[in-house]
Amino acid sequence: MTAFTGLGSSKKVMYTTAALVFWAVVWYAVSAIVNKPYLLASPVAVLKRLWELGSQPYFWRAATYSIMYIFAGFILAVIIAVGLAMLCSVCKPLKIVVSPAMNVIKATPVASFVILALVWFDSSSLALITSFLLVLPVIYANVLQGIYSRDKKLMELAEVYKVSLIKRIIHSDIQQIMPYFTAGCSVGLGFCWKAGIAAEVIGQPRNRIGWYLNEAKVQLENADLLAWTLVVIIISMIIEKAFIRGLKYLANRVGGNSYAA
């Protein structure tokens, strides 16, 4: 089984690499046909510009600030959403009050959030507020669904054997809710990055990725625009994978598969 698993992993890497190479060739061919760098820079030009940006202090400062504000909005949304889901699962009147608000937040366009936030708050906090609002209903809905999907027979078994509430939460509830929570976090991380960067582009807080994206657009620096976009994609993928792996590791360490202490 190990050999087959290793072979499968190798094939996956090979196919992924081949797909990336294919699209890089397509990109290069299209840029060569267009032959206008201000409209579509070649992948070579973008990678060269990305390397140059990596040597500049302002690049790391902008990336750090954007990560801090966007990820802070995500964490705040997770904390509040989980707390609300837990309360709503035991208090139906509260759920009736909260659900319409979550539906409104979920249906409201990102641009509307950004414009309203610009009226009420300073532009420096736009990314945090927007990412918070985009992630909140996603995590709330997933955690609430996870709570309602718990195995009723397992809960009855815990009551029969008088398993303590703490043990039941750690060794049963967390394990059952975790897949829903993890899925919500995976989707939410993608949403918060798109929303957060869009908020920075519109709000124009200085020394952020969104500000440099807008500057590249205004100056028709397509290589810069694509390089910064690539930075957003890379950061988003790294943070998502690291966060989800951390969640799974924590759940396995804390929960286990039984009620044993």
PDB file of C-alpha atoms in Angstrom:
ATOM      1  CA  MET A   1       0.000   0.000   0.000  1.00  0.00           C
ATOM      2  CA  THR A   2       2.852   2.382   0.778  1.00  0.00           C
ATOM      3  CA  ALA A   3       4.397   1.889  -2.644  1.00  0.00           C
ATOM      4  CA  PHE A   4       1.076   2.588  -4.366  1.00  0.00           C
ATOM      5  CA  THR A   5       0.517   5.644  -2.195  1.00  0.00           C
ATOM      6  CA  GLY A   6       3.968   6.982  -3.052  1.00  0.00           C
ATOM      7  CA  LEU A   7       3.367   6.334  -6.742  1.00  0.00           C
ATOM      8  CA  GLY A   8       0.042   8.164  -6.562  1.00  0.00           C
ATOM      9  CA  SER A   9       1.680  11.166  -4.908  1.00  0.00           C
ATOM     10  CA  SER A  10       4.435  11.212  -7.537  1.00  0.00           C
ATOM     11  CA  LYS A  11       1.879  11.098 -10.341  1.00  0.00           C
ATOM     12  CA  LYS A  12      -0.102  13.906  -8.746  1.00  0.00           C
ATOM     13  CA  VAL A  13       3.004  16.104  -8.563  1.00  0.00           C
ATOM     14  CA  MET A  14       3.910  15.200 -12.140  1.00  0.00           C
ATOM     15  CA  TYR A  15       0.437  16.006 -13.486  1.00  0.00           C
ATOM     16  CA  THR A  16       0.251  19.252 -11.517  1.00  0.00           C
ATOM     17  CA  THR A  17       3.661  20.322 -12.821  1.00  0.00           C
ATOM     18  CA  ALA A  18       2.673  19.414 -16.369  1.00  0.00           C
ATOM     19  CA  ALA A  19      -0.535  21.450 -16.060  1.00  0.00           C
ATOM     20  CA  LEU A  20       1.384  24.478 -14.763  1.00  0.00           C
ATOM     21  CA  VAL A  21       3.907  24.207 -17.583  1.00  0.00           C
ATOM     22  CA  PHE A  22       1.079  23.913 -20.130  1.00  0.00           C
ATOM     23  CA  TRP A  23      -0.647  27.082 -18.920  1.00  0.00           C
ATOM     24  CA  ALA A  24       2.668  28.932 -18.696  1.00  0.00           C
ATOM     25  CA  VAL A  25       3.299  28.056 -22.365  1.00  0.00           C
ATOM     26  CA  VAL A  26      -0.209  29.233 -23.285  1.00  0.00           C
ATOM     27  CA  TRP A  27       0.367  32.470 -21.372  1.00  0.00           C
ATOM     28  CA  TYR A  28       3.718  33.007 -23.107  1.00  0.00           C
ATOM     29  CA  ALA A  29       2.194  32.314 -26.540  1.00  0.00           C
ATOM     30  CA  VAL A  30      -0.699  34.736 -25.988  1.00  0.00           C
ATOM     31  CA  SER A  31       1.638  37.460 -24.707  1.00  0.00           C
ATOM     32  CA  ALA A  32       3.853  36.953 -27.769  1.00  0.00           C
ATOM     33  CA  ILE A  33       0.841  37.240 -30.087  1.00  0.00           C
ATOM     34  CA  VAL A  34      -0.449  40.383 -28.350  1.00  0.00           C
ATOM     35  CA  ASN A  35       3.121  41.751 -28.242  1.00  0.00           C
ATOM     36  CA  LYS A  36       2.122  44.638 -26.000  1.00  0.00           C
ATOM     37  CA  PRO A  37       3.648  44.319 -22.498  1.00  0.00           C
ATOM     38  CA  TYR A  38       1.320  46.952 -21.044  1.00  0.00           C
ATOM     39  CA  LEU A  39      -1.636  44.723 -21.974  1.00  0.00           C
ATOM     40  CA  LEU A  40      -0.196  41.297 -21.145  1.00  0.00           C
ATOM     41  CA  ALA A  41       3.329  40.808 -19.852  1.00  0.00           C
ATOM     42  CA  SER A  42       5.047  37.481 -20.496  1.00  0.00           C
ATOM     43  CA  PRO A  43       5.495  34.976 -17.629  1.00  0.00           C
ATOM     44  CA  VAL A  44       9.248  35.562 -17.837  1.00  0.00           C
ATOM     45  CA  ALA A  45       8.769  39.318 -17.330  1.00  0.00           C
ATOM     46  CA  VAL A  46       6.376  38.726 -14.431  1.00  0.00           C
ATOM     47  CA  LEU A  47       8.716  36.297 -12.667  1.00  0.00           C
ATOM     48  CA  LYS A  48      11.621  38.701 -13.197  1.00  0.00           C
ATOM     49  CA  ARG A  49       9.584  41.538 -11.701  1.00  0.00           C
ATOM     50  CA  LEU A  50       8.507  39.312  -8.806  1.00  0.00           C
ATOM     51  CA  TRP A  51      12.166  38.557  -8.064  1.00  0.00           C
ATOM     52  CA  GLU A  52      12.954  42.288  -8.121  1.00  0.00           C
ATOM     53  CA  LEU A  53      10.047  43.069  -5.795  1.00  0.00           C
ATOM     54  CA  GLY A  54      11.249  40.417  -3.367  1.00  0.00           C
ATOM     55  CA  SER A  55      14.456  42.372  -2.827  1.00  0.00           C
ATOM     56  CA  GLN A  56      12.625  45.572  -1.883  1.00  0.00           C
ATOM     57  CA  PRO A  57      11.732  46.382   1.768  1.00  0.00           C
ATOM     58  CA  TYR A  58       8.396  47.936   0.776  1.00  0.00           C
ATOM     59  CA  PHE A  59       7.318  44.619  -0.768  1.00  0.00           C
ATOM     60  CA  TRP A  60       7.653  42.740   2.533  1.00  0.00           C
ATOM     61  CA  ARG A  61       6.112  45.635   4.465  1.00  0.00           C
ATOM     62  CA  ALA A  62       3.055  45.678   2.183  1.00  0.00           C
ATOM     63  CA  ALA A  63       2.679  41.892   2.331  1.00  0.00           C
ATOM     64  CA  THR A  64       2.982  41.900   6.130  1.00  0.00           C
ATOM     65  CA  TYR A  65       0.386  44.650   6.622  1.00  0.00           C
ATOM     66  CA  SER A  66      -2.089  43.006   4.242  1.00  0.00           C
ATOM     67  CA  ILE A  67      -1.666  39.607   5.908  1.00  0.00           C
ATOM     68  CA  MET A  68      -2.092  41.091   9.382  1.00  0.00           C
ATOM     69  CA  TYR A  69      -5.316  42.964   8.645  1.00  0.00           C
ATOM     70  CA  ILE A  70      -6.967  40.344   6.438  1.00  0.00           C
ATOM     71  CA  PHE A  71      -6.067  37.409   8.689  1.00  0.00           C
ATOM     72  CA  ALA A  72      -7.168  39.394  11.767  1.00  0.00           C
ATOM     73  CA  GLY A  73     -10.588  39.809  10.156  1.00  0.00           C
ATOM     74  CA  PHE A  74     -10.703  36.085   9.458  1.00  0.00           C
ATOM     75  CA  ILE A  75      -9.779  35.092  13.029  1.00  0.00           C
ATOM     76  CA  LEU A  76     -12.295  37.546  14.490  1.00  0.00           C
ATOM     77  CA  ALA A  77     -15.004  36.115  12.218  1.00  0.00           C
ATOM     78  CA  VAL A  78     -14.125  32.550  13.261  1.00  0.00           C
ATOM     79  CA  ILE A  79     -14.326  33.361  16.970  1.00  0.00           C
ATOM     80  CA  ILE A  80     -17.662  35.189  16.722  1.00  0.00           C
ATOM     81  CA  ALA A  81     -19.189  32.723  14.236  1.00  0.00           C
ATOM     82  CA  VAL A  82     -18.332  29.682  16.354  1.00  0.00           C
ATOM     83  CA  GLY A  83     -19.685  31.356  19.487  1.00  0.00           C
ATOM     84  CA  LEU A  84     -22.904  32.396  17.733  1.00  0.00           C
ATOM     85  CA  ALA A  85     -23.396  28.927  16.224  1.00  0.00           C
ATOM     86  CA  MET A  86     -23.014  27.300  19.640  1.00  0.00           C
ATOM     87  CA  LEU A  87     -25.503  29.705  21.229  1.00  0.00           C
ATOM     88  CA  CYS A  88     -27.995  29.413  18.362  1.00  0.00           C
ATOM     89  CA  SER A  89     -27.869  25.611  18.517  1.00  0.00           C
ATOM     90  CA  VAL A  90     -29.291  25.688  22.062  1.00  0.00           C
ATOM     91  CA  CYS A  91     -31.434  28.822  21.779  1.00  0.00           C
ATOM     92  CA  LYS A  92     -33.899  28.765  18.879  1.00  0.00           C
ATOM     93  CA  PRO A  93     -35.193  32.342  19.421  1.00  0.00           C
ATOM     94  CA  LEU A  94     -31.622  33.606  19.046  1.00  0.00           C
ATOM     95  CA  LYS A  95     -31.220  31.586  15.842  1.00  0.00           C
ATOM     96  CA  ILE A  96     -34.407  33.157  14.461  1.00  0.00           C
ATOM     97  CA  VAL A  97     -32.970  36.615  15.183  1.00  0.00           C
ATOM     98  CA  VAL A  98     -29.470  35.883  13.826  1.00  0.00           C
ATOM     99  CA  SER A  99     -30.341  33.941  10.637  1.00  0.00           C
ATOM    100  CA  PRO A 100     -31.809  36.891   8.633  1.00  0.00           C
ATOM    101  CA  ALA A 101     -28.744  38.999   9.434  1.00  0.00           C
ATOM    102  CA  MET A 102     -26.441  36.219   8.217  1.00  0.00           C
ATOM    103  CA  ASN A 103     -28.462  35.850   5.017  1.00  0.00           C
ATOM    104  CA  VAL A 104     -28.272  39.596   4.356  1.00  0.00           C
ATOM    105  CA  ILE A 105     -24.502  39.654   4.956  1.00  0.00           C
ATOM    106  CA  LYS A 106     -24.045  36.629   2.687  1.00  0.00           C
ATOM    107  CA  ALA A 107     -26.086  38.198  -0.140  1.00  0.00           C
ATOM    108  CA  THR A 108     -24.549  41.689   0.014  1.00  0.00           C
ATOM    109  CA  PRO A 109     -21.890  42.388  -2.680  1.00  0.00           C
ATOM    110  CA  VAL A 110     -18.318  43.006  -1.586  1.00  0.00           C
ATOM    111  CA  ALA A 111     -18.347  46.452  -3.212  1.00  0.00           C
ATOM    112  CA  SER A 112     -21.288  47.485  -1.024  1.00  0.00           C
ATOM    113  CA  PHE A 113     -19.438  46.417   2.124  1.00  0.00           C
ATOM    114  CA  VAL A 114     -16.378  48.406   1.067  1.00  0.00           C
ATOM    115  CA  ILE A 115     -18.338  51.560   0.228  1.00  0.00           C
ATOM    116  CA  LEU A 116     -20.314  51.439   3.482  1.00  0.00           C
ATOM    117  CA  ALA A 117     -17.147  50.773   5.479  1.00  0.00           C
ATOM    118  CA  LEU A 118     -15.491  53.779   3.793  1.00  0.00           C
ATOM    119  CA  VAL A 119     -18.326  55.961   5.085  1.00  0.00           C
ATOM    120  CA  TRP A 120     -18.106  54.669   8.648  1.00  0.00           C
ATOM    121  CA  PHE A 121     -14.457  53.696   9.164  1.00  0.00           C
ATOM    122  CA  ASP A 122     -10.921  54.665   8.246  1.00  0.00           C
ATOM    123  CA  SER A 123      -9.572  53.120   5.026  1.00  0.00           C
ATOM    124  CA  SER A 124      -6.801  51.340   6.949  1.00  0.00           C
ATOM    125  CA  SER A 125      -9.342  49.004   8.565  1.00  0.00           C
ATOM    126  CA  LEU A 126     -11.293  48.211   5.380  1.00  0.00           C
ATOM    127  CA  ALA A 127      -9.573  44.886   4.710  1.00  0.00           C
ATOM    128  CA  LEU A 128     -10.202  43.683   8.264  1.00  0.00           C
ATOM    129  CA  ILE A 129     -13.892  44.670   8.241  1.00  0.00           C
ATOM    130  CA  THR A 130     -14.596  43.291   4.770  1.00  0.00           C
ATOM    131  CA  SER A 131     -12.850  39.970   5.355  1.00  0.00           C
ATOM    132  CA  PHE A 132     -14.665  39.658   8.698  1.00  0.00           C
ATOM    133  CA  LEU A 133     -18.086  40.190   7.126  1.00  0.00           C
ATOM    134  CA  LEU A 134     -17.423  37.794   4.226  1.00  0.00           C
ATOM    135  CA  VAL A 135     -16.202  34.967   6.467  1.00  0.00           C
ATOM    136  CA  LEU A 136     -18.728  35.308   9.316  1.00  0.00           C
ATOM    137  CA  PRO A 137     -21.795  33.723   7.634  1.00  0.00           C
ATOM    138  CA  VAL A 138     -19.725  30.950   6.047  1.00  0.00           C
ATOM    139  CA  ILE A 139     -18.218  29.732   9.320  1.00  0.00           C
ATOM    140  CA  TYR A 140     -21.503  30.240  11.184  1.00  0.00           C
ATOM    141  CA  ALA A 141     -23.502  28.124   8.713  1.00  0.00           C
ATOM    142  CA  ASN A 142     -20.909  25.340   8.583  1.00  0.00           C
ATOM    143  CA  VAL A 143     -20.449  25.050  12.350  1.00  0.00           C
ATOM    144  CA  LEU A 144     -24.203  25.138  12.940  1.00  0.00           C
ATOM    145  CA  GLN A 145     -24.678  22.376  10.380  1.00  0.00           C
ATOM    146  CA  GLY A 146     -21.922  20.372  12.059  1.00  0.00           C
ATOM    147  CA  ILE A 147     -23.594  20.727  15.452  1.00  0.00           C
ATOM    148  CA  TYR A 148     -26.944  19.554  14.066  1.00  0.00           C
ATOM    149  CA  SER A 149     -25.276  16.652  12.230  1.00  0.00           C
ATOM    150  CA  ARG A 150     -23.775  15.045  15.334  1.00  0.00           C
ATOM    151  CA  ASP A 151     -24.493  11.351  15.805  1.00  0.00           C
ATOM    152  CA  LYS A 152     -27.572  11.159  18.041  1.00  0.00           C
ATOM    153  CA  LYS A 153     -26.861   7.552  19.027  1.00  0.00           C
ATOM    154  CA  LEU A 154     -23.374   8.482  20.157  1.00  0.00           C
ATOM    155  CA  MET A 155     -24.801  11.326  22.230  1.00  0.00           C
ATOM    156  CA  GLU A 156     -27.298   8.945  23.843  1.00  0.00           C
ATOM    157  CA  LEU A 157     -24.507   6.478  24.545  1.00  0.00           C
ATOM    158  CA  ALA A 158     -22.540   9.198  26.297  1.00  0.00           C
ATOM    159  CA  GLU A 159     -25.545   9.987  28.483  1.00  0.00           C
ATOM    160  CA  VAL A 160     -26.100   6.326  29.347  1.00  0.00           C
ATOM    161  CA  TYR A 161     -22.488   5.899  30.478  1.00  0.00           C
ATOM    162  CA  LYS A 162     -22.558   9.320  32.168  1.00  0.00           C
ATOM    163  CA  VAL A 163     -19.610  10.670  30.190  1.00  0.00           C
ATOM    164  CA  SER A 164     -18.680  14.116  31.463  1.00  0.00           C
ATOM    165  CA  LEU A 165     -19.542  17.135  29.309  1.00  0.00           C
ATOM    166  CA  ILE A 166     -15.865  18.053  28.872  1.00  0.00           C
ATOM    167  CA  LYS A 167     -14.926  14.554  27.656  1.00  0.00           C
ATOM    168  CA  ARG A 168     -17.921  14.434  25.331  1.00  0.00           C
ATOM    169  CA  ILE A 169     -17.024  17.784  23.765  1.00  0.00           C
ATOM    170  CA  ILE A 170     -13.330  16.931  23.376  1.00  0.00           C
ATOM    171  CA  HIS A 171     -13.586  13.307  22.240  1.00  0.00           C
ATOM    172  CA  SER A 172     -16.847  13.352  20.291  1.00  0.00           C
ATOM    173  CA  ASP A 173     -18.349  16.736  19.442  1.00  0.00           C
ATOM    174  CA  ILE A 174     -15.138  18.346  18.212  1.00  0.00           C
ATOM    175  CA  GLN A 175     -14.331  15.323  16.038  1.00  0.00           C
ATOM    176  CA  GLN A 176     -17.780  15.382  14.431  1.00  0.00           C
ATOM    177  CA  ILE A 177     -17.958  19.142  13.920  1.00  0.00           C
ATOM    178  CA  MET A 178     -14.357  19.549  12.751  1.00  0.00           C
ATOM    179  CA  PRO A 179     -14.948  18.480   9.080  1.00  0.00           C
ATOM    180  CA  TYR A 180     -17.665  21.131   8.731  1.00  0.00           C
ATOM    181  CA  PHE A 181     -15.530  23.750  10.481  1.00  0.00           C
ATOM    182  CA  THR A 182     -12.494  22.884   8.341  1.00  0.00           C
ATOM    183  CA  ALA A 183     -14.524  23.132   5.136  1.00  0.00           C
ATOM    184  CA  GLY A 184     -15.880  26.503   6.248  1.00  0.00           C
ATOM    185  CA  CYS A 185     -12.389  27.783   7.052  1.00  0.00           C
ATOM    186  CA  SER A 186     -11.083  26.622   3.676  1.00  0.00           C
ATOM    187  CA  VAL A 187     -13.823  28.508   1.832  1.00  0.00           C
ATOM    188  CA  GLY A 188     -13.622  31.464   4.204  1.00  0.00           C
ATOM    189  CA  LEU A 189      -9.878  31.921   3.749  1.00  0.00           C
ATOM    190  CA  GLY A 190     -10.341  32.162  -0.003  1.00  0.00           C
ATOM    191  CA  PHE A 191     -13.196  34.636   0.400  1.00  0.00           C
ATOM    192  CA  CYS A 192     -11.385  36.820   2.916  1.00  0.00           C
ATOM    193  CA  TRP A 193      -8.332  37.223   0.695  1.00  0.00           C
ATOM    194  CA  LYS A 194     -10.369  38.171  -2.366  1.00  0.00           C
ATOM    195  CA  ALA A 195     -12.525  40.554  -0.340  1.00  0.00           C
ATOM    196  CA  GLY A 196      -9.629  41.990   1.640  1.00  0.00           C
ATOM    197  CA  ILE A 197      -7.491  42.776  -1.397  1.00  0.00           C
ATOM    198  CA  ALA A 198     -10.523  44.213  -3.236  1.00  0.00           C
ATOM    199  CA  ALA A 199     -11.153  46.470  -0.228  1.00  0.00           C
ATOM    200  CA  GLU A 200      -7.538  47.649  -0.324  1.00  0.00           C
ATOM    201  CA  VAL A 201      -7.762  48.395  -4.058  1.00  0.00           C
ATOM    202  CA  ILE A 202     -10.915  50.490  -3.543  1.00  0.00           C
ATOM    203  CA  GLY A 203      -9.992  52.095  -0.216  1.00  0.00           C
ATOM    204  CA  GLN A 204      -6.356  52.748  -1.135  1.00  0.00           C
ATOM    205  CA  PRO A 205      -4.649  52.421   2.278  1.00  0.00           C
ATOM    206  CA  ARG A 206      -0.970  53.099   1.618  1.00  0.00           C
ATOM    207  CA  ASN A 207       1.713  50.428   1.891  1.00  0.00           C
ATOM    208  CA  ARG A 208      -0.688  47.543   1.240  1.00  0.00           C
ATOM    209  CA  ILE A 209      -0.827  45.049  -1.608  1.00  0.00           C
ATOM    210  CA  GLY A 210      -4.080  46.577  -2.892  1.00  0.00           C
ATOM    211  CA  TRP A 211      -2.484  50.011  -3.095  1.00  0.00           C
ATOM    212  CA  TYR A 212       0.400  48.695  -5.202  1.00  0.00           C
ATOM    213  CA  LEU A 213      -2.037  46.777  -7.418  1.00  0.00           C
ATOM    214  CA  ASN A 214      -3.921  49.987  -8.139  1.00  0.00           C
ATOM    215  CA  GLU A 215      -0.679  51.877  -8.788  1.00  0.00           C
ATOM    216  CA  ALA A 216       0.366  49.227 -11.303  1.00  0.00           C
ATOM    217  CA  LYS A 217      -2.997  49.538 -13.065  1.00  0.00           C
ATOM    218  CA  VAL A 218      -2.840  53.346 -13.232  1.00  0.00           C
ATOM    219  CA  GLN A 219       0.721  53.307 -14.586  1.00  0.00           C
ATOM    220  CA  LEU A 220      -0.068  50.478 -17.059  1.00  0.00           C
ATOM    221  CA  GLU A 221       2.635  48.303 -15.497  1.00  0.00           C
ATOM    222  CA  ASN A 222       1.141  44.938 -16.385  1.00  0.00           C
ATOM    223  CA  ALA A 223       4.183  43.003 -15.140  1.00  0.00           C
ATOM    224  CA  ASP A 224       3.808  44.648 -11.715  1.00  0.00           C
ATOM    225  CA  LEU A 225       0.057  44.031 -11.714  1.00  0.00           C
ATOM    226  CA  LEU A 226       0.481  40.324 -12.467  1.00  0.00           C
ATOM    227  CA  ALA A 227       3.428  39.988 -10.069  1.00  0.00           C
ATOM    228  CA  TRP A 228       1.408  41.414  -7.168  1.00  0.00           C
ATOM    229  CA  THR A 229      -1.539  39.215  -8.165  1.00  0.00           C
ATOM    230  CA  LEU A 230       0.763  36.197  -8.077  1.00  0.00           C
ATOM    231  CA  VAL A 231       1.885  37.272  -4.600  1.00  0.00           C
ATOM    232  CA  VAL A 232      -1.745  37.322  -3.412  1.00  0.00           C
ATOM    233  CA  ILE A 233      -2.356  33.838  -4.838  1.00  0.00           C
ATOM    234  CA  ILE A 234       0.806  32.386  -3.274  1.00  0.00           C
ATOM    235  CA  ILE A 235       0.148  33.929   0.151  1.00  0.00           C
ATOM    236  CA  SER A 236      -3.476  32.762   0.086  1.00  0.00           C
ATOM    237  CA  MET A 237      -2.505  29.181  -0.787  1.00  0.00           C
ATOM    238  CA  ILE A 238       0.255  29.003   1.841  1.00  0.00           C
ATOM    239  CA  ILE A 239      -1.917  30.397   4.641  1.00  0.00           C
ATOM    240  CA  GLU A 240      -4.870  28.178   3.734  1.00  0.00           C
ATOM    241  CA  LYS A 241      -2.817  24.972   3.629  1.00  0.00           C
ATOM    242  CA  ALA A 242      -0.924  25.831   6.825  1.00  0.00           C
ATOM    243  CA  PHE A 243      -4.105  26.778   8.703  1.00  0.00           C
ATOM    244  CA  ILE A 244      -6.081  23.702   7.617  1.00  0.00           C
ATOM    245  CA  ARG A 245      -3.183  21.355   8.442  1.00  0.00           C
ATOM    246  CA  GLY A 246      -2.847  23.034  11.816  1.00  0.00           C
ATOM    247  CA  LEU A 247      -6.545  22.517  12.506  1.00  0.00           C
ATOM    248  CA  LYS A 248      -6.383  18.830  11.604  1.00  0.00           C
ATOM    249  CA  TYR A 249      -3.259  18.322  13.717  1.00  0.00           C
ATOM    250  CA  LEU A 250      -4.853  20.071  16.691  1.00  0.00           C
ATOM    251  CA  ALA A 251      -8.078  18.088  16.355  1.00  0.00           C
ATOM    252  CA  ASN A 252      -6.167  14.775  16.266  1.00  0.00           C
ATOM    253  CA  ARG A 253      -4.036  15.722  19.263  1.00  0.00           C
ATOM    254  CA  VAL A 254      -6.934  16.963  21.366  1.00  0.00           C
ATOM    255  CA  GLY A 255      -9.766  14.666  20.349  1.00  0.00           C
ATOM    256  CA  GLY A 256      -8.698  11.172  19.496  1.00  0.00           C
ATOM    257  CA  ASN A 257     -11.274   8.631  18.387  1.00  0.00           C
ATOM    258  CA  SER A 258     -12.810   7.538  21.665  1.00  0.00           C
ATOM    259  CA  TYR A 259     -13.982   8.735  25.029  1.00  0.00           C
ATOM    260  CA  ALA A 260     -10.841   7.499  26.703  1.00  0.00           C
ATOM    261  CA  ALA A 261      -9.023  10.161  28.664  1.00  0.00           C
TER     262      ALA A 261
END
